[in-house]
mmCIF file of C-alpha atoms in Angstrom:
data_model
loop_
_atom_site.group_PDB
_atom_site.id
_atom_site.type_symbol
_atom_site.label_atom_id
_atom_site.label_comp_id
_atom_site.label_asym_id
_atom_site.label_seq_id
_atom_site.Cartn_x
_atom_site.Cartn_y
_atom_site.Cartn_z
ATOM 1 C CA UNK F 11 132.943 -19.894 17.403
ATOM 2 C CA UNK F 12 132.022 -23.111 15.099
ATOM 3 C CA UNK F 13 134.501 -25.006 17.448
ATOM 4 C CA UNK F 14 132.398 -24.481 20.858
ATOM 5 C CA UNK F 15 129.306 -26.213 22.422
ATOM 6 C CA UNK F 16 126.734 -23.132 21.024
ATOM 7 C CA UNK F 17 128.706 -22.890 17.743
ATOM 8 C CA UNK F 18 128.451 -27.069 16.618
ATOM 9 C CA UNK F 19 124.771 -26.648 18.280
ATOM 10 C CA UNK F 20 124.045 -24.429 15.576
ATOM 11 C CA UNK F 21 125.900 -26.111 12.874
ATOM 12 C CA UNK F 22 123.906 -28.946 13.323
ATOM 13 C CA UNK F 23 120.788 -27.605 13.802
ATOM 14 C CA UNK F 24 121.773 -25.597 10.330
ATOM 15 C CA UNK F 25 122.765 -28.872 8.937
ATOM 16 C CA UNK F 26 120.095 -30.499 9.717
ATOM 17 C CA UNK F 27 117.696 -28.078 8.388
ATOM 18 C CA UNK F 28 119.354 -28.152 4.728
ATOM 19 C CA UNK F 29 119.503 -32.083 4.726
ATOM 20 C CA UNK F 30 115.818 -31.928 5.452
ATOM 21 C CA UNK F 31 114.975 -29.293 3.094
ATOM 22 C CA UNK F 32 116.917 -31.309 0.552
ATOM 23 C CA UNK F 33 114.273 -33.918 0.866
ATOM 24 C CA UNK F 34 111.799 -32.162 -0.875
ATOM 25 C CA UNK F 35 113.587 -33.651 -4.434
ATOM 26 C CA UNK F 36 113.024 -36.932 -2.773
ATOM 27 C CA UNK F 37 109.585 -36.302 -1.952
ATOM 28 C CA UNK F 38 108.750 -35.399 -5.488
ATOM 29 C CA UNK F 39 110.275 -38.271 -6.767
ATOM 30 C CA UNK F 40 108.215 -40.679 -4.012
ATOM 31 C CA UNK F 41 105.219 -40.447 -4.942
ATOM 32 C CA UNK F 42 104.320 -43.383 -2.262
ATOM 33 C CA UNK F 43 105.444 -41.240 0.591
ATOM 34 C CA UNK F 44 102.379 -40.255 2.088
ATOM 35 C CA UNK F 45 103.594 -37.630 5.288
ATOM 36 C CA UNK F 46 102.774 -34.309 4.067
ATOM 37 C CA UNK F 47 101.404 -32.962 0.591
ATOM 38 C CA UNK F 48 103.541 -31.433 -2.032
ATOM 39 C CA UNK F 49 102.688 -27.618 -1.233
ATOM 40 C CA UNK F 50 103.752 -28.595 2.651
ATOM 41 C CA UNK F 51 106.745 -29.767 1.442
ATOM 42 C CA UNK F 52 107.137 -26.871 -0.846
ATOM 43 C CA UNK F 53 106.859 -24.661 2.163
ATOM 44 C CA UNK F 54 108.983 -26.057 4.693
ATOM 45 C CA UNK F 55 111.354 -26.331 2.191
ATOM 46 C CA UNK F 56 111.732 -22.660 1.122
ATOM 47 C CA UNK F 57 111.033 -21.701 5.523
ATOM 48 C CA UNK F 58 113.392 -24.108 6.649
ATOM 49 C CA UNK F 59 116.146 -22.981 4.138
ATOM 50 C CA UNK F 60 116.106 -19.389 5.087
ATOM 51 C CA UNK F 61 116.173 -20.542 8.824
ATOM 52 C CA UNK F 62 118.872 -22.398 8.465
ATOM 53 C CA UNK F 63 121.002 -19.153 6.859
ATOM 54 C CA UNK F 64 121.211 -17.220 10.298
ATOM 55 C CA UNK F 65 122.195 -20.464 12.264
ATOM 56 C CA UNK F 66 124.913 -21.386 9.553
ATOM 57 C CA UNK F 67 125.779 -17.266 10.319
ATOM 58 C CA UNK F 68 125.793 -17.660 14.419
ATOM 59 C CA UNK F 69 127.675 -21.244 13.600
ATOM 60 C CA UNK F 70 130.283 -19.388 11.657
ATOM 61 C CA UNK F 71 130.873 -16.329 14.723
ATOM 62 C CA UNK F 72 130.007 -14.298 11.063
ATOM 63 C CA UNK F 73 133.512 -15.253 9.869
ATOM 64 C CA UNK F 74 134.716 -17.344 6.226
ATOM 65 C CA UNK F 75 137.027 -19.265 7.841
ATOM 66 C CA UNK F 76 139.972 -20.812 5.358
ATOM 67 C CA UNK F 77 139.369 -22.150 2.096
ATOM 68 C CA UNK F 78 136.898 -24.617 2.313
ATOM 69 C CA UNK F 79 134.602 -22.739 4.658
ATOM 70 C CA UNK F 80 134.730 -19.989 2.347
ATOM 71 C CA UNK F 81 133.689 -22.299 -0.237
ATOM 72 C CA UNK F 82 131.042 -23.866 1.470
ATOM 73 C CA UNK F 83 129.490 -20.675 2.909
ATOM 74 C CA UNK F 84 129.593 -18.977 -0.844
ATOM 75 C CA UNK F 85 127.598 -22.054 -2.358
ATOM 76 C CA UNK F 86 125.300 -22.134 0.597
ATOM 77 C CA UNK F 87 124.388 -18.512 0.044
ATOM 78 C CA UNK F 88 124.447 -18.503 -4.037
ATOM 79 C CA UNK F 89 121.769 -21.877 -3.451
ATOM 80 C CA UNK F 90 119.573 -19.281 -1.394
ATOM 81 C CA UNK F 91 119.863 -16.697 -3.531
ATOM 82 C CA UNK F 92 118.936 -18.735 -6.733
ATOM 83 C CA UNK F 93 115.867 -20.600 -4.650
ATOM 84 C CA UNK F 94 114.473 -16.913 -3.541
ATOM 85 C CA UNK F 95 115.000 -16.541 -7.350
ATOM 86 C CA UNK F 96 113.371 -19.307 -8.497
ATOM 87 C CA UNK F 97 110.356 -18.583 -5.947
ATOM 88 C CA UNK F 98 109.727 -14.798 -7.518
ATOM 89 C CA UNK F 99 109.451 -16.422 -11.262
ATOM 90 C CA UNK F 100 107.470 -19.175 -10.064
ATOM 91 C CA UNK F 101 104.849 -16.313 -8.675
ATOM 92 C CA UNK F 102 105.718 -13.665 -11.525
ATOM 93 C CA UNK F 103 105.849 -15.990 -14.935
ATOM 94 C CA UNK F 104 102.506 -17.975 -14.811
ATOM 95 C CA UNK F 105 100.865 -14.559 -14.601
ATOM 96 C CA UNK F 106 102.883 -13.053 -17.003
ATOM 97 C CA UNK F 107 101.541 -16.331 -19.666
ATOM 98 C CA UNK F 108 98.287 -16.071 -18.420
ATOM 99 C CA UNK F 109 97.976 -12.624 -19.902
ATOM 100 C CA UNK F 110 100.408 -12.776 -22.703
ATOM 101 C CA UNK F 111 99.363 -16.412 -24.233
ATOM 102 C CA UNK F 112 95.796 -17.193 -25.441
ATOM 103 C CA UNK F 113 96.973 -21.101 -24.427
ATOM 104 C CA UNK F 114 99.145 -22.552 -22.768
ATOM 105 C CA UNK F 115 100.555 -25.380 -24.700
ATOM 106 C CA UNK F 116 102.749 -28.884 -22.079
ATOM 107 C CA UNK F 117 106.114 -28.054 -23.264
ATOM 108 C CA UNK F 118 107.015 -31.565 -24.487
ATOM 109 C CA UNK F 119 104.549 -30.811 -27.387
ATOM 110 C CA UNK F 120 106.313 -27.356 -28.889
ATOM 111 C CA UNK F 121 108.621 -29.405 -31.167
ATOM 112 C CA UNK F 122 105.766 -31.719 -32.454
ATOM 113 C CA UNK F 123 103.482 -28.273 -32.581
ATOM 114 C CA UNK F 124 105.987 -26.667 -34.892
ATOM 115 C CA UNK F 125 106.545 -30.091 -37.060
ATOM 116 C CA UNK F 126 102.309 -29.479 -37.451
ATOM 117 C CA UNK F 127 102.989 -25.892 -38.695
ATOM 118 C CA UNK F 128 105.387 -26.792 -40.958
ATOM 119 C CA UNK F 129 103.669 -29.540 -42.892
ATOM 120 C CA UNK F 130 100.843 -27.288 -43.191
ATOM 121 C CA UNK F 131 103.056 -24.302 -44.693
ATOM 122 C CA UNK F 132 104.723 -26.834 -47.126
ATOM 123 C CA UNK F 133 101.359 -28.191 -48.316
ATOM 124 C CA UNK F 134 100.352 -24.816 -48.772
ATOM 125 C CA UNK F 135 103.081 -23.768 -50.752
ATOM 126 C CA UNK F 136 102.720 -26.619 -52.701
ATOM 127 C CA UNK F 137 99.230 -26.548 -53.239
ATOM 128 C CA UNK F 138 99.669 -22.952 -54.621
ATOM 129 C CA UNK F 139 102.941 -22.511 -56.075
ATOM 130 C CA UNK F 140 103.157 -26.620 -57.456
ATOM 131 C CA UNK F 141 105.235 -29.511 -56.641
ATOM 132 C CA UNK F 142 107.533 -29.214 -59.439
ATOM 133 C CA UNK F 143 108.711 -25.524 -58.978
ATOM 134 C CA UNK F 144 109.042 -26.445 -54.926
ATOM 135 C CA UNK F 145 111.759 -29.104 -56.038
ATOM 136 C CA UNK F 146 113.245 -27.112 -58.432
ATOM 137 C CA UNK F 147 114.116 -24.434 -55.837
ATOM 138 C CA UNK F 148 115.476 -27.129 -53.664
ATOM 139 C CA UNK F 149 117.679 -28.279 -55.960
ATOM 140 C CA UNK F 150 119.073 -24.497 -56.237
ATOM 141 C CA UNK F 151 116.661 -24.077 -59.632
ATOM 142 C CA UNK F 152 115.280 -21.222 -59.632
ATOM 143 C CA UNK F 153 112.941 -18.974 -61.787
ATOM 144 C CA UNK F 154 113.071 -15.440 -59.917
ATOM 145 C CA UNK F 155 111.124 -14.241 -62.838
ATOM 146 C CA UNK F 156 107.962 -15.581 -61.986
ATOM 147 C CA UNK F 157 105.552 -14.854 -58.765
ATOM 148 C CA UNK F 158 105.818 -18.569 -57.881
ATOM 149 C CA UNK F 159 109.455 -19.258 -57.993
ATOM 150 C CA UNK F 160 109.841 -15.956 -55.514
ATOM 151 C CA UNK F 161 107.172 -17.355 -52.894
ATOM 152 C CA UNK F 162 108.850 -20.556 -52.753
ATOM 153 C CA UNK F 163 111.829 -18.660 -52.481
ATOM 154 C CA UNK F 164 110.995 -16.454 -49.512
ATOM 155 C CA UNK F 165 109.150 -19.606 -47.953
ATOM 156 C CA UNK F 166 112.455 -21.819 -47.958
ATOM 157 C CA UNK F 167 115.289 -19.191 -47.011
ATOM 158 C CA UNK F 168 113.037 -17.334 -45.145
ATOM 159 C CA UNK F 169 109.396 -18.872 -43.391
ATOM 160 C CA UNK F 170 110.187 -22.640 -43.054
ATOM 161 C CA UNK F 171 113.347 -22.463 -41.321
ATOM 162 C CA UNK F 172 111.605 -20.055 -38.826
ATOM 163 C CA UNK F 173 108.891 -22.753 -38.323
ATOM 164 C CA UNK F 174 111.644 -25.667 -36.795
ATOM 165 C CA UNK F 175 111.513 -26.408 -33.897
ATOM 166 C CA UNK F 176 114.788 -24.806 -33.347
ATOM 167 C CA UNK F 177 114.761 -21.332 -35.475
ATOM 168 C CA UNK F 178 117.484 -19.481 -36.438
ATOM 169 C CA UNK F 179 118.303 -16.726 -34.553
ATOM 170 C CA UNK F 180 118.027 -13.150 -35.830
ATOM 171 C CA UNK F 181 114.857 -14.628 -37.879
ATOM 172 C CA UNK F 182 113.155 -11.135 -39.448
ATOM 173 C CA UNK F 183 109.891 -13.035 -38.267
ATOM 174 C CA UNK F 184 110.835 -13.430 -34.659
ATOM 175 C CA UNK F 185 109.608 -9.341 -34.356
ATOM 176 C CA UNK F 186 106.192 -9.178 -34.659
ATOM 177 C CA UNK F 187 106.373 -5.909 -36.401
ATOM 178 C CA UNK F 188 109.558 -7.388 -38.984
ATOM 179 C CA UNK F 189 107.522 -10.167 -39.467
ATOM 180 C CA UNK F 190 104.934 -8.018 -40.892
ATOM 181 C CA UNK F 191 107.253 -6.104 -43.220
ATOM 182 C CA UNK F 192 107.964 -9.308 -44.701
ATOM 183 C CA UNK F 193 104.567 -10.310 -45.589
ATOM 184 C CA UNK F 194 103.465 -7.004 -46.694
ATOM 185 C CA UNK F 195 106.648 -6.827 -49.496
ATOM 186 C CA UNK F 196 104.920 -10.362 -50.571
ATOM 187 C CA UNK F 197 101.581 -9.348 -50.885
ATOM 188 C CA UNK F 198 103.191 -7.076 -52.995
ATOM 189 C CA UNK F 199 105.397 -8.483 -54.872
ATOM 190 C CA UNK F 200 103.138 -11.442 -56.059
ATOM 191 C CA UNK F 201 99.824 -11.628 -57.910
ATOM 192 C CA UNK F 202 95.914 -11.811 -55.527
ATOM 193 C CA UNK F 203 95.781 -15.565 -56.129
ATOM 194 C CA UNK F 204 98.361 -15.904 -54.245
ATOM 195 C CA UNK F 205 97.343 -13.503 -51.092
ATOM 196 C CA UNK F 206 95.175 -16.704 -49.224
ATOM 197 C CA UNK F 207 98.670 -18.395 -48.841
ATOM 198 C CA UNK F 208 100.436 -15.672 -47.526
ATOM 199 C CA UNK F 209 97.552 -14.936 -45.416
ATOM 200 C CA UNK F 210 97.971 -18.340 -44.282
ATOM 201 C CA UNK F 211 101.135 -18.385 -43.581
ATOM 202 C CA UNK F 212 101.488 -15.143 -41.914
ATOM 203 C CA UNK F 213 99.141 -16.575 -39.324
ATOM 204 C CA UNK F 214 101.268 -19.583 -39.521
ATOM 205 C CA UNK F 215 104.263 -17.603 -37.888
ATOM 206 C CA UNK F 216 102.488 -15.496 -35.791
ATOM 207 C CA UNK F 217 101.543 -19.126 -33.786
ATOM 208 C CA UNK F 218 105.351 -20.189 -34.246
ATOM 209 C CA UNK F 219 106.613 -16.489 -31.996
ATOM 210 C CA UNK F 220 103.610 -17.548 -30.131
ATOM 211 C CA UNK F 221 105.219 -21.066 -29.206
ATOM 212 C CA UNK F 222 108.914 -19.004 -29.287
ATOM 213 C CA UNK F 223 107.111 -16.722 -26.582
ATOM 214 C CA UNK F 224 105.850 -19.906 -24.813
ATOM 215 C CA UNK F 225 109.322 -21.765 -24.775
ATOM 216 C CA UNK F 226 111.185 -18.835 -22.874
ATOM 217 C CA UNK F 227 108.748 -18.048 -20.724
ATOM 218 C CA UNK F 228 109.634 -22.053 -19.928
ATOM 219 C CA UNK F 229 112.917 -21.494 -19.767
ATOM 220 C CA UNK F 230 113.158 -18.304 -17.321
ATOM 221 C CA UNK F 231 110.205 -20.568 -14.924
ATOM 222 C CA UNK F 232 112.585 -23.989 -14.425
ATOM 223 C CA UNK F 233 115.896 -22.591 -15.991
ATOM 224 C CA UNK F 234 117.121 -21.512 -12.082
ATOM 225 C CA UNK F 235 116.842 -24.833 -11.614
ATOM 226 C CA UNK F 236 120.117 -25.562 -13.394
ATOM 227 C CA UNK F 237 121.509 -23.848 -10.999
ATOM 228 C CA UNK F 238 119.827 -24.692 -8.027
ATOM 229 C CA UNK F 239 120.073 -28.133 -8.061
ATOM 230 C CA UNK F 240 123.703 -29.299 -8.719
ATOM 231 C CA UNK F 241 124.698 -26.810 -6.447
ATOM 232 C CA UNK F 242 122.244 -28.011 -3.591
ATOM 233 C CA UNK F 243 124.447 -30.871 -4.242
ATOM 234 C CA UNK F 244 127.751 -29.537 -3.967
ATOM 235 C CA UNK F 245 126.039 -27.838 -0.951
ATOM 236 C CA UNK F 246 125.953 -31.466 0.831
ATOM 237 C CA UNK F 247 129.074 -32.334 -0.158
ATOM 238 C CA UNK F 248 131.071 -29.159 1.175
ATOM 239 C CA UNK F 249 129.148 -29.727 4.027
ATOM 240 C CA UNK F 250 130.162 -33.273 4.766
ATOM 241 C CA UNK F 251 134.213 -32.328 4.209
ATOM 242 C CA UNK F 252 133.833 -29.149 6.289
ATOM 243 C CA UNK F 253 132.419 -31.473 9.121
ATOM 244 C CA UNK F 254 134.905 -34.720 8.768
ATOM 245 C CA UNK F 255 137.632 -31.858 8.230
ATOM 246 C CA UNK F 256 136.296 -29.797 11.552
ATOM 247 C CA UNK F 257 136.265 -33.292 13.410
ATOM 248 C CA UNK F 258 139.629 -34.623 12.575
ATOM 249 C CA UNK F 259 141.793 -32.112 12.507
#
């Protein structure tokens, strides 16, 4: 049991082993500290956390205990669960963007990328369709009768709001094969001097799913992370009141 000599001799040693795989945070943050590279770290971090699961188990007699152990032991095991988690994407979605994406863009520059592919778009539009019908459609003007009052009209309901940053969700142009639908009624539904444009910005949204693609492949490869680490914390913390509580009362 957690109470005898064997029992707090694993506790500790369990303990111990999560404190010190907790350090790898610290570690990154240090760059200064000079005992051990990052992948050693990395390693004895994701060892040393599954060692300390059956020692936490022999601690525990393989019994919850009351409330707080119970607690304690199903945060301990959800913050192993999540880190084995967060080690099979970290293996599984580089290769998965090494095939899928023809470049790999830092993710701090996808909201300045799409700002780029918008100002293109609009100068495109306006280069083709003129400055004067753009601003009447944004003031709710609109001449559907003619072919460039209807591509300034697809391009503002439609193409620029897909090329924010943050898109709309349920965008037609978010499906590759939607997306195509869309330009292939406009190519057909406007005049040939006005196919270069579309062309243009056809390719245009094909680089925005690209950067869509991009951002959730981001999002499933550090997302566990929300996870992870507040509940590391909470991890510590459990830990310290199931001690003090095991000590004192």
């Amino acid at each position: 049991a957690g109470g005898t000599w064997p029992g707090m001799m694993f506790g500790g040693a369990g303990t111990g082993l999560m404190v010190f795989a907790g350090l790898l945070s610290a570690r990154k943050k240090t760059v200064q500290l000079t005992v051990g590279s990052l992948s050693w770290w990395l390693k004895a971090h994701i060892w040393l956390g599954l060692l300390s699961v059956p020692l936490i188990f022999f601690h525990a007699a393989f019994r919850w205990g009351g409330v707080l152990e119970l607690l304690l032991m199903i945060v301990f095991l959800t913050v192993i669960v999540s880190g084995l988690l967060g080690l099979l994407l970290q293996n599984i979605v580089p290769r998965v963007m090494k095939t899928q994406l023809d470049s790999e863009v830092v993710p701090d520059q996808l909201d300045h990328l799409c700002h780029v592919l918008q100002q293109e778009a609009d100068q495109r539009v306006t280069a083709s369709c003129g400055g004067e019908k753009v601003a009447q459609a944004i003031r709710g003007n609109r001449d559907t009768s003619s072919s460039e009052s209807w591509l300034v009209g697809l391009y503002l309901e439609t193409i620029r709001p897909y090329l924010e940053p943050r898109c709309p969700a349920g965008s037609a142009l978010a499906n590759s094969r939607q997306g195509e639908l869309v330009f292939e009624r406009a190519r057909a539904s406007v005049p040939e001097e006005f196919r270069d444009t579309i062309d243009r910005l056809e390719e245009l949204c094909r680089v925005r799913r690209t950067l869509q693609s991009q951002a959730r492949l981001y999002g499933l490869l550090h997302g566990w992370l929300k996870i992870h680490l507040p509940l590391s914390v909470a991890l510590l913390v459990f830990a310290l009141l199931h001690i003090f509580t095991a000590l004192y009362y």
